[in-house]
mmCIF file of N, CA and C in Angstrom:
data_model
loop_
_atom_site.group_PDB
_atom_site.id
_atom_site.type_symbol
_atom_site.label_atom_id
_atom_site.label_comp_id
_atom_site.label_asym_id
_atom_site.label_seq_id
_atom_site.Cartn_x
_atom_site.Cartn_y
_atom_site.Cartn_z
ATOM 1 N N ASN A 136 17.987 0.586 -16.643
ATOM 2 C CA ASN A 136 16.570 0.906 -16.550
ATOM 3 C C ASN A 136 16.335 1.917 -15.432
ATOM 4 N N PHE A 137 15.218 2.626 -15.524
ATOM 5 C CA PHE A 137 14.932 3.705 -14.581
ATOM 6 C C PHE A 137 14.815 3.211 -13.139
ATOM 7 N N LEU A 138 14.173 2.076 -12.952
ATOM 8 C CA LEU A 138 13.963 1.585 -11.591
ATOM 9 C C LEU A 138 15.284 1.311 -10.882
ATOM 10 N N ASP A 139 16.202 0.627 -11.550
ATOM 11 C CA ASP A 139 17.512 0.364 -10.940
ATOM 12 C C ASP A 139 18.256 1.661 -10.651
ATOM 13 N N LYS A 140 18.160 2.610 -11.564
ATOM 14 C CA LYS A 140 18.824 3.901 -11.385
ATOM 15 C C LYS A 140 18.237 4.639 -10.182
ATOM 16 N N TRP A 141 16.914 4.685 -10.085
ATOM 17 C CA TRP A 141 16.258 5.369 -8.966
ATOM 18 C C TRP A 141 16.556 4.683 -7.636
ATOM 19 N N ASN A 142 16.515 3.350 -7.625
ATOM 20 C CA ASN A 142 16.835 2.629 -6.389
ATOM 21 C C ASN A 142 18.277 2.873 -5.969
ATOM 22 N N GLY A 143 19.176 2.922 -6.929
ATOM 23 C CA GLY A 143 20.570 3.228 -6.623
ATOM 24 C C GLY A 143 20.717 4.629 -6.044
ATOM 25 N N ARG A 144 19.959 5.550 -6.586
ATOM 26 C CA ARG A 144 20.011 6.933 -6.108
ATOM 27 C C ARG A 144 19.493 7.047 -4.679
ATOM 28 N N THR A 145 18.354 6.426 -4.382
ATOM 29 C CA THR A 145 17.827 6.513 -3.015
ATOM 30 C C THR A 145 18.747 5.795 -2.030
ATOM 31 N N HIS A 146 19.438 4.770 -2.491
ATOM 32 C CA HIS A 146 20.396 4.088 -1.618
ATOM 33 C C HIS A 146 21.547 5.037 -1.261
ATOM 34 N N LYS A 147 22.018 5.814 -2.223
ATOM 35 C CA LYS A 147 23.087 6.793 -1.960
ATOM 36 C C LYS A 147 22.597 7.883 -0.997
ATOM 37 N N ILE A 148 21.360 8.299 -1.168
ATOM 38 C CA ILE A 148 20.788 9.308 -0.270
ATOM 39 C C ILE A 148 20.700 8.752 1.147
ATOM 40 N N ALA A 149 20.242 7.517 1.270
ATOM 41 C CA ALA A 149 20.147 6.886 2.593
ATOM 42 C C ALA A 149 21.521 6.781 3.251
ATOM 43 N N GLU A 150 22.524 6.418 2.489
ATOM 44 C CA GLU A 150 23.879 6.322 3.040
ATOM 45 C C GLU A 150 24.373 7.693 3.501
ATOM 46 N N LYS A 151 24.042 8.732 2.761
ATOM 47 C CA LYS A 151 24.431 10.093 3.149
ATOM 48 C C LYS A 151 23.747 10.481 4.457
ATOM 49 N N TYR A 152 22.450 10.215 4.558
ATOM 50 C CA TYR A 152 21.734 10.477 5.810
ATOM 51 C C TYR A 152 22.418 9.758 6.971
ATOM 52 N N LYS A 153 22.705 8.481 6.790
ATOM 53 C CA LYS A 153 23.319 7.700 7.871
ATOM 54 C C LYS A 153 24.654 8.306 8.305
ATOM 55 N N LYS A 154 25.444 8.710 7.338
ATOM 56 C CA LYS A 154 26.750 9.312 7.647
ATOM 57 C C LYS A 154 26.575 10.620 8.417
ATOM 58 N N LEU A 155 25.678 11.471 7.943
ATOM 59 C CA LEU A 155 25.506 12.793 8.552
ATOM 60 C C LEU A 155 24.800 12.749 9.905
ATOM 61 N N LEU A 156 23.982 11.736 10.131
ATOM 62 C CA LEU A 156 23.198 11.661 11.368
ATOM 63 C C LEU A 156 23.790 10.708 12.407
ATOM 64 N N SER A 157 24.895 10.061 12.078
ATOM 65 C CA SER A 157 25.487 9.122 13.041
ATOM 66 C C SER A 157 25.941 9.890 14.284
ATOM 67 N N GLY A 158 25.821 9.253 15.410
ATOM 68 C CA GLY A 158 26.224 9.877 16.667
ATOM 69 C C GLY A 158 25.119 10.656 17.355
ATOM 70 N N LEU A 159 23.980 10.798 16.714
ATOM 71 C CA LEU A 159 22.841 11.489 17.341
ATOM 72 C C LEU A 159 21.990 10.479 18.108
ATOM 73 N N PRO A 160 21.160 10.950 19.028
ATOM 74 C CA PRO A 160 20.309 10.034 19.791
ATOM 75 C C PRO A 160 19.100 9.562 18.968
ATOM 76 N N LEU A 161 19.421 8.857 17.895
ATOM 77 C CA LEU A 161 18.388 8.246 17.067
ATOM 78 C C LEU A 161 18.953 6.963 16.482
ATOM 79 N N LYS A 162 18.064 6.147 15.993
ATOM 80 C CA LYS A 162 18.468 4.879 15.378
ATOM 81 C C LYS A 162 17.923 4.831 13.965
ATOM 82 N N PHE A 163 18.576 4.034 13.154
ATOM 83 C CA PHE A 163 18.112 3.778 11.800
ATOM 84 C C PHE A 163 17.459 2.410 11.782
ATOM 85 N N VAL A 164 16.452 2.260 10.963
ATOM 86 C CA VAL A 164 15.852 0.946 10.782
ATOM 87 C C VAL A 164 16.908 0.085 10.099
ATOM 88 N N GLU A 165 17.178 -1.067 10.694
ATOM 89 C CA GLU A 165 18.242 -1.912 10.173
ATOM 90 C C GLU A 165 17.833 -2.581 8.873
ATOM 91 N N GLU A 166 18.769 -2.613 7.952
ATOM 92 C CA GLU A 166 18.552 -3.264 6.670
ATOM 93 C C GLU A 166 18.904 -4.746 6.812
ATOM 94 N N ASN A 167 18.061 -5.590 6.280
ATOM 95 C CA ASN A 167 18.316 -7.022 6.283
ATOM 96 C C ASN A 167 19.520 -7.305 5.390
ATOM 97 N N PRO A 168 20.559 -7.960 5.910
ATOM 98 C CA PRO A 168 21.757 -8.209 5.098
ATOM 99 C C PRO A 168 21.492 -9.146 3.916
ATOM 100 N N GLU A 169 20.379 -9.871 3.947
ATOM 101 C CA GLU A 169 20.021 -10.779 2.852
ATOM 102 C C GLU A 169 19.371 -10.036 1.681
ATOM 103 N N CYS A 170 19.018 -8.768 1.907
ATOM 104 C CA CYS A 170 18.278 -7.995 0.901
ATOM 105 C C CYS A 170 18.921 -6.623 0.726
ATOM 106 N N LYS A 171 18.468 -5.920 -0.277
ATOM 107 C CA LYS A 171 18.905 -4.537 -0.482
ATOM 108 C C LYS A 171 17.648 -3.684 -0.537
ATOM 109 N N SER A 172 17.548 -2.719 0.357
ATOM 110 C CA SER A 172 16.372 -1.860 0.426
ATOM 111 C C SER A 172 16.300 -0.955 -0.792
ATOM 112 N N ASN A 173 15.085 -0.636 -1.215
ATOM 113 C CA ASN A 173 14.926 0.372 -2.266
ATOM 114 C C ASN A 173 14.711 1.757 -1.652
ATOM 115 N N TYR A 174 14.642 1.813 -0.329
ATOM 116 C CA TYR A 174 14.496 3.063 0.415
ATOM 117 C C TYR A 174 13.365 3.932 -0.137
ATOM 118 N N HIS A 175 12.203 3.324 -0.283
ATOM 119 C CA HIS A 175 11.042 4.151 -0.630
ATOM 120 C C HIS A 175 10.671 5.034 0.556
ATOM 121 N N LEU A 176 11.134 4.653 1.734
ATOM 122 C CA LEU A 176 11.053 5.472 2.944
ATOM 123 C C LEU A 176 12.431 5.453 3.594
ATOM 124 N N PHE A 177 12.813 6.545 4.237
ATOM 125 C CA PHE A 177 14.007 6.541 5.077
ATOM 126 C C PHE A 177 13.527 6.846 6.481
ATOM 127 N N VAL A 178 13.566 5.824 7.326
ATOM 128 C CA VAL A 178 12.952 5.894 8.646
ATOM 129 C C VAL A 178 14.014 5.953 9.734
ATOM 130 N N ILE A 179 13.830 6.917 10.634
ATOM 131 C CA ILE A 179 14.651 6.990 11.835
ATOM 132 C C ILE A 179 13.750 6.710 13.029
ATOM 133 N N LYS A 180 14.380 6.360 14.140
ATOM 134 C CA LYS A 180 13.640 6.149 15.381
ATOM 135 C C LYS A 180 14.245 7.032 16.465
ATOM 136 N N THR A 181 13.392 7.775 17.143
ATOM 137 C CA THR A 181 13.849 8.594 18.261
ATOM 138 C C THR A 181 12.706 8.771 19.254
ATOM 139 N N LYS A 182 13.042 8.788 20.512
ATOM 140 C CA LYS A 182 12.034 9.017 21.550
ATOM 141 C C LYS A 182 11.502 10.446 21.491
ATOM 142 N N GLN A 183 12.194 11.309 20.781
ATOM 143 C CA GLN A 183 11.787 12.717 20.646
ATOM 144 C C GLN A 183 11.083 12.962 19.305
ATOM 145 N N ARG A 184 10.477 11.928 18.753
ATOM 146 C CA ARG A 184 9.895 11.976 17.423
ATOM 147 C C ARG A 184 8.943 13.148 17.200
ATOM 148 N N ASP A 185 7.955 13.320 18.074
ATOM 149 C CA ASP A 185 6.938 14.347 17.851
ATOM 150 C C ASP A 185 7.542 15.750 17.898
ATOM 151 N N SER A 186 8.434 15.975 18.832
ATOM 152 C CA SER A 186 9.094 17.261 18.955
ATOM 153 C C SER A 186 9.991 17.532 17.744
ATOM 154 N N LEU A 187 10.721 16.515 17.301
ATOM 155 C CA LEU A 187 11.574 16.655 16.119
ATOM 156 C C LEU A 187 10.727 16.920 14.881
ATOM 157 N N MET A 188 9.633 16.224 14.737
ATOM 158 C CA MET A 188 8.754 16.416 13.586
ATOM 159 C C MET A 188 8.216 17.853 13.544
ATOM 160 N N LYS A 189 7.832 18.362 14.708
ATOM 161 C CA LYS A 189 7.328 19.743 14.798
ATOM 162 C C LYS A 189 8.435 20.727 14.396
ATOM 163 N N TYR A 190 9.644 20.498 14.905
ATOM 164 C CA TYR A 190 10.774 21.364 14.588
ATOM 165 C C TYR A 190 11.061 21.357 13.077
ATOM 166 N N LEU A 191 11.092 20.178 12.491
ATOM 167 C CA LEU A 191 11.348 20.087 11.057
ATOM 168 C C LEU A 191 10.271 20.817 10.260
ATOM 169 N N SER A 192 9.036 20.674 10.678
ATOM 170 C CA SER A 192 7.929 21.367 10.008
ATOM 171 C C SER A 192 8.121 22.883 10.073
ATOM 172 N N GLU A 193 8.520 23.368 11.243
ATOM 173 C CA GLU A 193 8.773 24.809 11.409
ATOM 174 C C GLU A 193 9.911 25.290 10.510
ATOM 175 N N GLU A 194 10.810 24.373 10.162
ATOM 176 C CA GLU A 194 11.943 24.693 9.285
ATOM 177 C C GLU A 194 11.601 24.435 7.818
ATOM 178 N N GLY A 195 10.344 24.094 7.537
ATOM 179 C CA GLY A 195 9.908 23.868 6.163
ATOM 180 C C GLY A 195 10.248 22.503 5.603
ATOM 181 N N ILE A 196 10.497 21.544 6.499
ATOM 182 C CA ILE A 196 10.879 20.196 6.072
ATOM 183 C C ILE A 196 9.744 19.228 6.400
ATOM 184 N N ALA A 197 9.231 18.579 5.385
ATOM 185 C CA ALA A 197 8.168 17.591 5.581
ATOM 186 C C ALA A 197 8.770 16.296 6.109
ATOM 187 N N SER A 198 8.050 15.657 6.997
ATOM 188 C CA SER A 198 8.404 14.321 7.480
ATOM 189 C C SER A 198 7.086 13.599 7.705
ATOM 190 N N GLY A 199 7.142 12.319 7.960
ATOM 191 C CA GLY A 199 5.887 11.583 8.090
ATOM 192 C C GLY A 199 5.942 10.473 9.107
ATOM 193 N N ILE A 200 4.775 10.124 9.587
ATOM 194 C CA ILE A 200 4.611 8.969 10.467
ATOM 195 C C ILE A 200 3.752 7.985 9.676
ATOM 196 N N HIS A 201 4.388 6.992 9.107
ATOM 197 C CA HIS A 201 3.680 6.092 8.213
ATOM 198 C C HIS A 201 2.935 4.966 8.926
ATOM 199 N N TYR A 202 3.341 4.620 10.113
ATOM 200 C CA TYR A 202 2.681 3.521 10.829
ATOM 201 C C TYR A 202 2.413 3.934 12.268
ATOM 202 N N PRO A 203 1.442 4.840 12.481
ATOM 203 C CA PRO A 203 1.204 5.378 13.817
ATOM 204 C C PRO A 203 0.508 4.400 14.772
ATOM 205 N N ILE A 204 -0.135 3.390 14.237
ATOM 206 C CA ILE A 204 -0.849 2.419 15.070
ATOM 207 C C ILE A 204 -0.308 1.025 14.764
ATOM 208 N N PRO A 205 0.151 0.319 15.782
ATOM 209 C CA PRO A 205 0.617 -1.051 15.534
ATOM 210 C C PRO A 205 -0.527 -1.882 14.947
ATOM 211 N N ILE A 206 -0.210 -2.730 14.010
ATOM 212 C CA ILE A 206 -1.248 -3.466 13.281
ATOM 213 C C ILE A 206 -2.133 -4.301 14.202
ATOM 214 N N HIS A 207 -1.565 -4.831 15.282
ATOM 215 C CA HIS A 207 -2.368 -5.678 16.171
ATOM 216 C C HIS A 207 -3.393 -4.876 16.971
ATOM 217 N N LEU A 208 -3.253 -3.542 16.975
ATOM 218 C CA LEU A 208 -4.206 -2.698 17.696
ATOM 219 C C LEU A 208 -5.217 -2.023 16.762
ATOM 220 N N THR A 209 -5.167 -2.347 15.490
ATOM 221 C CA THR A 209 -6.135 -1.777 14.560
ATOM 222 C C THR A 209 -7.452 -2.548 14.622
ATOM 223 N N LYS A 210 -8.503 -1.885 14.246
ATOM 224 C CA LYS A 210 -9.836 -2.490 14.259
ATOM 225 C C LYS A 210 -9.882 -3.749 13.393
ATOM 226 N N THR A 211 -9.190 -3.717 12.278
ATOM 227 C CA THR A 211 -9.189 -4.847 11.349
ATOM 228 C C THR A 211 -8.756 -6.145 12.013
ATOM 229 N N PHE A 212 -7.807 -6.049 12.939
ATOM 230 C CA PHE A 212 -7.268 -7.254 13.572
ATOM 231 C C PHE A 212 -7.739 -7.434 15.014
ATOM 232 N N SER A 213 -8.741 -6.691 15.411
ATOM 233 C CA SER A 213 -9.223 -6.779 16.801
ATOM 234 C C SER A 213 -9.766 -8.161 17.138
ATOM 235 N N ASN A 214 -10.258 -8.895 16.133
ATOM 236 C CA ASN A 214 -10.801 -10.229 16.384
ATOM 237 C C ASN A 214 -9.737 -11.235 16.821
ATOM 238 N N LEU A 215 -8.469 -10.893 16.674
ATOM 239 C CA LEU A 215 -7.396 -11.802 17.090
ATOM 240 C C LEU A 215 -7.149 -11.760 18.593
ATOM 241 N N GLY A 216 -7.702 -10.758 19.266
ATOM 242 C CA GLY A 216 -7.626 -10.696 20.720
ATOM 243 C C GLY A 216 -6.361 -10.091 21.297
ATOM 244 N N TYR A 217 -5.514 -9.510 20.467
ATOM 245 C CA TYR A 217 -4.311 -8.890 20.999
ATOM 246 C C TYR A 217 -4.662 -7.568 21.659
ATOM 247 N N LYS A 218 -3.906 -7.243 22.690
ATOM 248 C CA LYS A 218 -4.150 -6.020 23.444
ATOM 249 C C LYS A 218 -2.855 -5.223 23.526
ATOM 250 N N LYS A 219 -2.976 -3.994 24.051
ATOM 251 C CA LYS A 219 -1.783 -3.187 24.277
ATOM 252 C C LYS A 219 -0.845 -3.978 25.182
ATOM 253 N N GLY A 220 0.399 -4.069 24.781
ATOM 254 C CA GLY A 220 1.384 -4.852 25.519
ATOM 255 C C GLY A 220 1.682 -6.189 24.870
ATOM 256 N N SER A 221 0.865 -6.600 23.922
ATOM 257 C CA SER A 221 1.079 -7.900 23.268
ATOM 258 C C SER A 221 2.352 -7.907 22.421
ATOM 259 N N PHE A 222 2.653 -6.790 21.787
ATOM 260 C CA PHE A 222 3.837 -6.685 20.934
ATOM 261 C C PHE A 222 4.537 -5.365 21.261
ATOM 262 N N SER A 223 5.322 -5.380 22.321
ATOM 263 C CA SER A 223 5.917 -4.138 22.832
ATOM 264 C C SER A 223 6.870 -3.478 21.838
ATOM 265 N N ASN A 224 7.617 -4.253 21.058
ATOM 266 C CA ASN A 224 8.524 -3.647 20.070
ATOM 267 C C ASN A 224 7.742 -2.869 19.025
ATOM 268 N N SER A 225 6.667 -3.452 18.550
ATOM 269 C CA SER A 225 5.825 -2.781 17.567
ATOM 270 C C SER A 225 5.201 -1.518 18.157
ATOM 271 N N GLU A 226 4.763 -1.609 19.392
ATOM 272 C CA GLU A 226 4.127 -0.465 20.043
ATOM 273 C C GLU A 226 5.111 0.678 20.275
ATOM 274 N N SER A 227 6.323 0.363 20.715
ATOM 275 C CA SER A 227 7.291 1.445 20.928
ATOM 276 C C SER A 227 7.724 2.035 19.591
ATOM 277 N N ALA A 228 7.867 1.201 18.576
ATOM 278 C CA ALA A 228 8.237 1.719 17.254
ATOM 279 C C ALA A 228 7.183 2.685 16.735
ATOM 280 N N SER A 229 5.917 2.394 16.974
ATOM 281 C CA SER A 229 4.856 3.272 16.472
ATOM 282 C C SER A 229 4.906 4.650 17.120
ATOM 283 N N GLN A 230 5.570 4.763 18.247
ATOM 284 C CA GLN A 230 5.707 6.045 18.943
ATOM 285 C C GLN A 230 7.015 6.763 18.606
ATOM 286 N N GLU A 231 7.928 6.062 17.918
ATOM 287 C CA GLU A 231 9.271 6.603 17.701
ATOM 288 C C GLU A 231 9.672 6.782 16.239
ATOM 289 N N VAL A 232 8.978 6.149 15.303
ATOM 290 C CA VAL A 232 9.428 6.191 13.908
ATOM 291 C C VAL A 232 9.044 7.488 13.208
ATOM 292 N N LEU A 233 9.956 7.973 12.391
ATOM 293 C CA LEU A 233 9.732 9.185 11.617
ATOM 294 C C LEU A 233 10.394 9.005 10.253
ATOM 295 N N SER A 234 9.632 9.226 9.200
ATOM 296 C CA SER A 234 10.161 9.112 7.841
ATOM 297 C C SER A 234 10.654 10.475 7.362
ATOM 298 N N LEU A 235 11.893 10.494 6.905
ATOM 299 C CA LEU A 235 12.508 11.717 6.389
ATOM 300 C C LEU A 235 12.303 11.788 4.877
ATOM 301 N N PRO A 236 12.438 12.973 4.316
ATOM 302 C CA PRO A 236 12.291 13.096 2.866
ATOM 303 C C PRO A 236 13.322 12.241 2.134
ATOM 304 N N ILE A 237 12.852 11.513 1.136
ATOM 305 C CA ILE A 237 13.750 10.747 0.262
ATOM 306 C C ILE A 237 12.993 10.437 -1.025
ATOM 307 N N TYR A 238 13.656 10.699 -2.127
ATOM 308 C CA TYR A 238 13.117 10.368 -3.448
ATOM 309 C C TYR A 238 14.284 10.460 -4.430
ATOM 310 N N PRO A 239 14.205 9.749 -5.541
ATOM 311 C CA PRO A 239 15.364 9.660 -6.432
ATOM 312 C C PRO A 239 15.898 10.997 -6.930
ATOM 313 N N GLN A 240 15.035 11.980 -7.120
ATOM 314 C CA GLN A 240 15.483 13.258 -7.660
ATOM 315 C C GLN A 240 15.958 14.238 -6.578
ATOM 316 N N MET A 241 15.959 13.815 -5.338
ATOM 317 C CA MET A 241 16.385 14.678 -4.236
ATOM 318 C C MET A 241 17.858 15.034 -4.408
ATOM 319 N N LYS A 242 18.162 16.288 -4.280
ATOM 320 C CA LYS A 242 19.539 16.757 -4.423
ATOM 321 C C LYS A 242 20.305 16.515 -3.118
ATOM 322 N N MET A 243 21.586 16.214 -3.255
ATOM 323 C CA MET A 243 22.402 15.938 -2.066
ATOM 324 C C MET A 243 22.478 17.151 -1.146
ATOM 325 N N ASN A 244 22.450 18.360 -1.691
ATOM 326 C CA ASN A 244 22.496 19.516 -0.798
ATOM 327 C C ASN A 244 21.199 19.621 0.021
ATOM 328 N N ASP A 245 20.095 19.084 -0.486
ATOM 329 C CA ASP A 245 18.861 19.037 0.300
ATOM 330 C C ASP A 245 18.964 18.000 1.416
ATOM 331 N N VAL A 246 19.628 16.891 1.130
ATOM 332 C CA VAL A 246 19.870 15.875 2.161
ATOM 333 C C VAL A 246 20.721 16.478 3.273
ATOM 334 N N VAL A 247 21.763 17.193 2.887
ATOM 335 C CA VAL A 247 22.653 17.850 3.849
ATOM 336 C C VAL A 247 21.861 18.863 4.675
ATOM 337 N N TYR A 248 20.981 19.605 4.036
ATOM 338 C CA TYR A 248 20.160 20.598 4.744
ATOM 339 C C TYR A 248 19.260 19.924 5.782
ATOM 340 N N VAL A 249 18.562 18.877 5.376
ATOM 341 C CA VAL A 249 17.680 18.165 6.312
ATOM 342 C C VAL A 249 18.499 17.635 7.487
ATOM 343 N N ALA A 250 19.608 16.990 7.189
ATOM 344 C CA ALA A 250 20.464 16.438 8.249
ATOM 345 C C ALA A 250 20.998 17.538 9.158
ATOM 346 N N SER A 251 21.351 18.686 8.596
ATOM 347 C CA SER A 251 21.881 19.780 9.419
ATOM 348 C C SER A 251 20.805 20.294 10.379
ATOM 349 N N LYS A 252 19.565 20.324 9.938
ATOM 350 C CA LYS A 252 18.476 20.771 10.810
ATOM 351 C C LYS A 252 18.213 19.758 11.916
ATOM 352 N N ILE A 253 18.366 18.486 11.612
ATOM 353 C CA ILE A 253 18.199 17.460 12.651
ATOM 354 C C ILE A 253 19.332 17.577 13.663
ATOM 355 N N CYS A 254 20.544 17.783 13.194
ATOM 356 C CA CYS A 254 21.684 17.985 14.102
ATOM 357 C C CYS A 254 21.456 19.214 14.969
ATOM 358 N N GLU A 255 20.988 20.283 14.349
ATOM 359 C CA GLU A 255 20.694 21.528 15.071
ATOM 360 C C GLU A 255 19.643 21.282 16.166
ATOM 361 N N TYR A 256 18.624 20.526 15.832
ATOM 362 C CA TYR A 256 17.564 20.205 16.805
ATOM 363 C C TYR A 256 18.169 19.518 18.035
ATOM 364 N N PHE A 257 18.977 18.500 17.814
ATOM 365 C CA PHE A 257 19.524 17.758 18.950
ATOM 366 C C PHE A 257 20.542 18.588 19.742
ATOM 367 N N LYS A 258 21.259 19.490 19.090
ATOM 368 C CA LYS A 258 22.184 20.371 19.828
ATOM 369 C C LYS A 258 21.392 21.303 20.744
ATOM 370 N N ARG A 259 20.248 21.769 20.277
ATOM 371 C CA ARG A 259 19.411 22.660 21.089
ATOM 372 C C ARG A 259 18.810 21.928 22.290
ATOM 373 N N LYS A 260 18.686 20.620 22.190
ATOM 374 C CA LYS A 260 18.072 19.829 23.261
ATOM 375 C C LYS A 260 19.052 19.490 24.378
ATOM 376 N N LYS A 261 20.333 19.734 24.147
ATOM 377 C CA LYS A 261 21.333 19.387 25.177
ATOM 378 C C LYS A 261 21.294 20.348 26.332
#
C-alpha cells in the first residue's frame, strides 16, 4: 500500500540524513525504540538554529520551526499557571529545533545536497 511505501521511503531519507550529518554540532530527535517513526518531519537540534535556517534559506533550501513556543507558555494553557522555567527541556528545544525537508518523493541527491549545505555551514563557523 502507498502509506507503507511512503513511510519506508521517508525512513530511508532520515537514515541518509543521519549518516551524512553525523559528527556535526547538532543532535537528532531520538526515535522511541518501541515505535517506528513515519518521519513526517525530520528534526535536528542545534544552538545555531536561527543562523543555520537563514543560511539554508539563502541557499534555496526551505526549513521550518514547527514548535516555536513551548505548549506550557501558550495562551491556551496559561490557566495552568506554568511559567518560563517550568519545563526547561521543552523551552530549550523550542529555541533549537529545525525541521529539514523530507517527503516520500524527495530524491536522494536532494538529501545529499541539503546535508552538504549543512556541513558547509558548520565548516564556515569553525
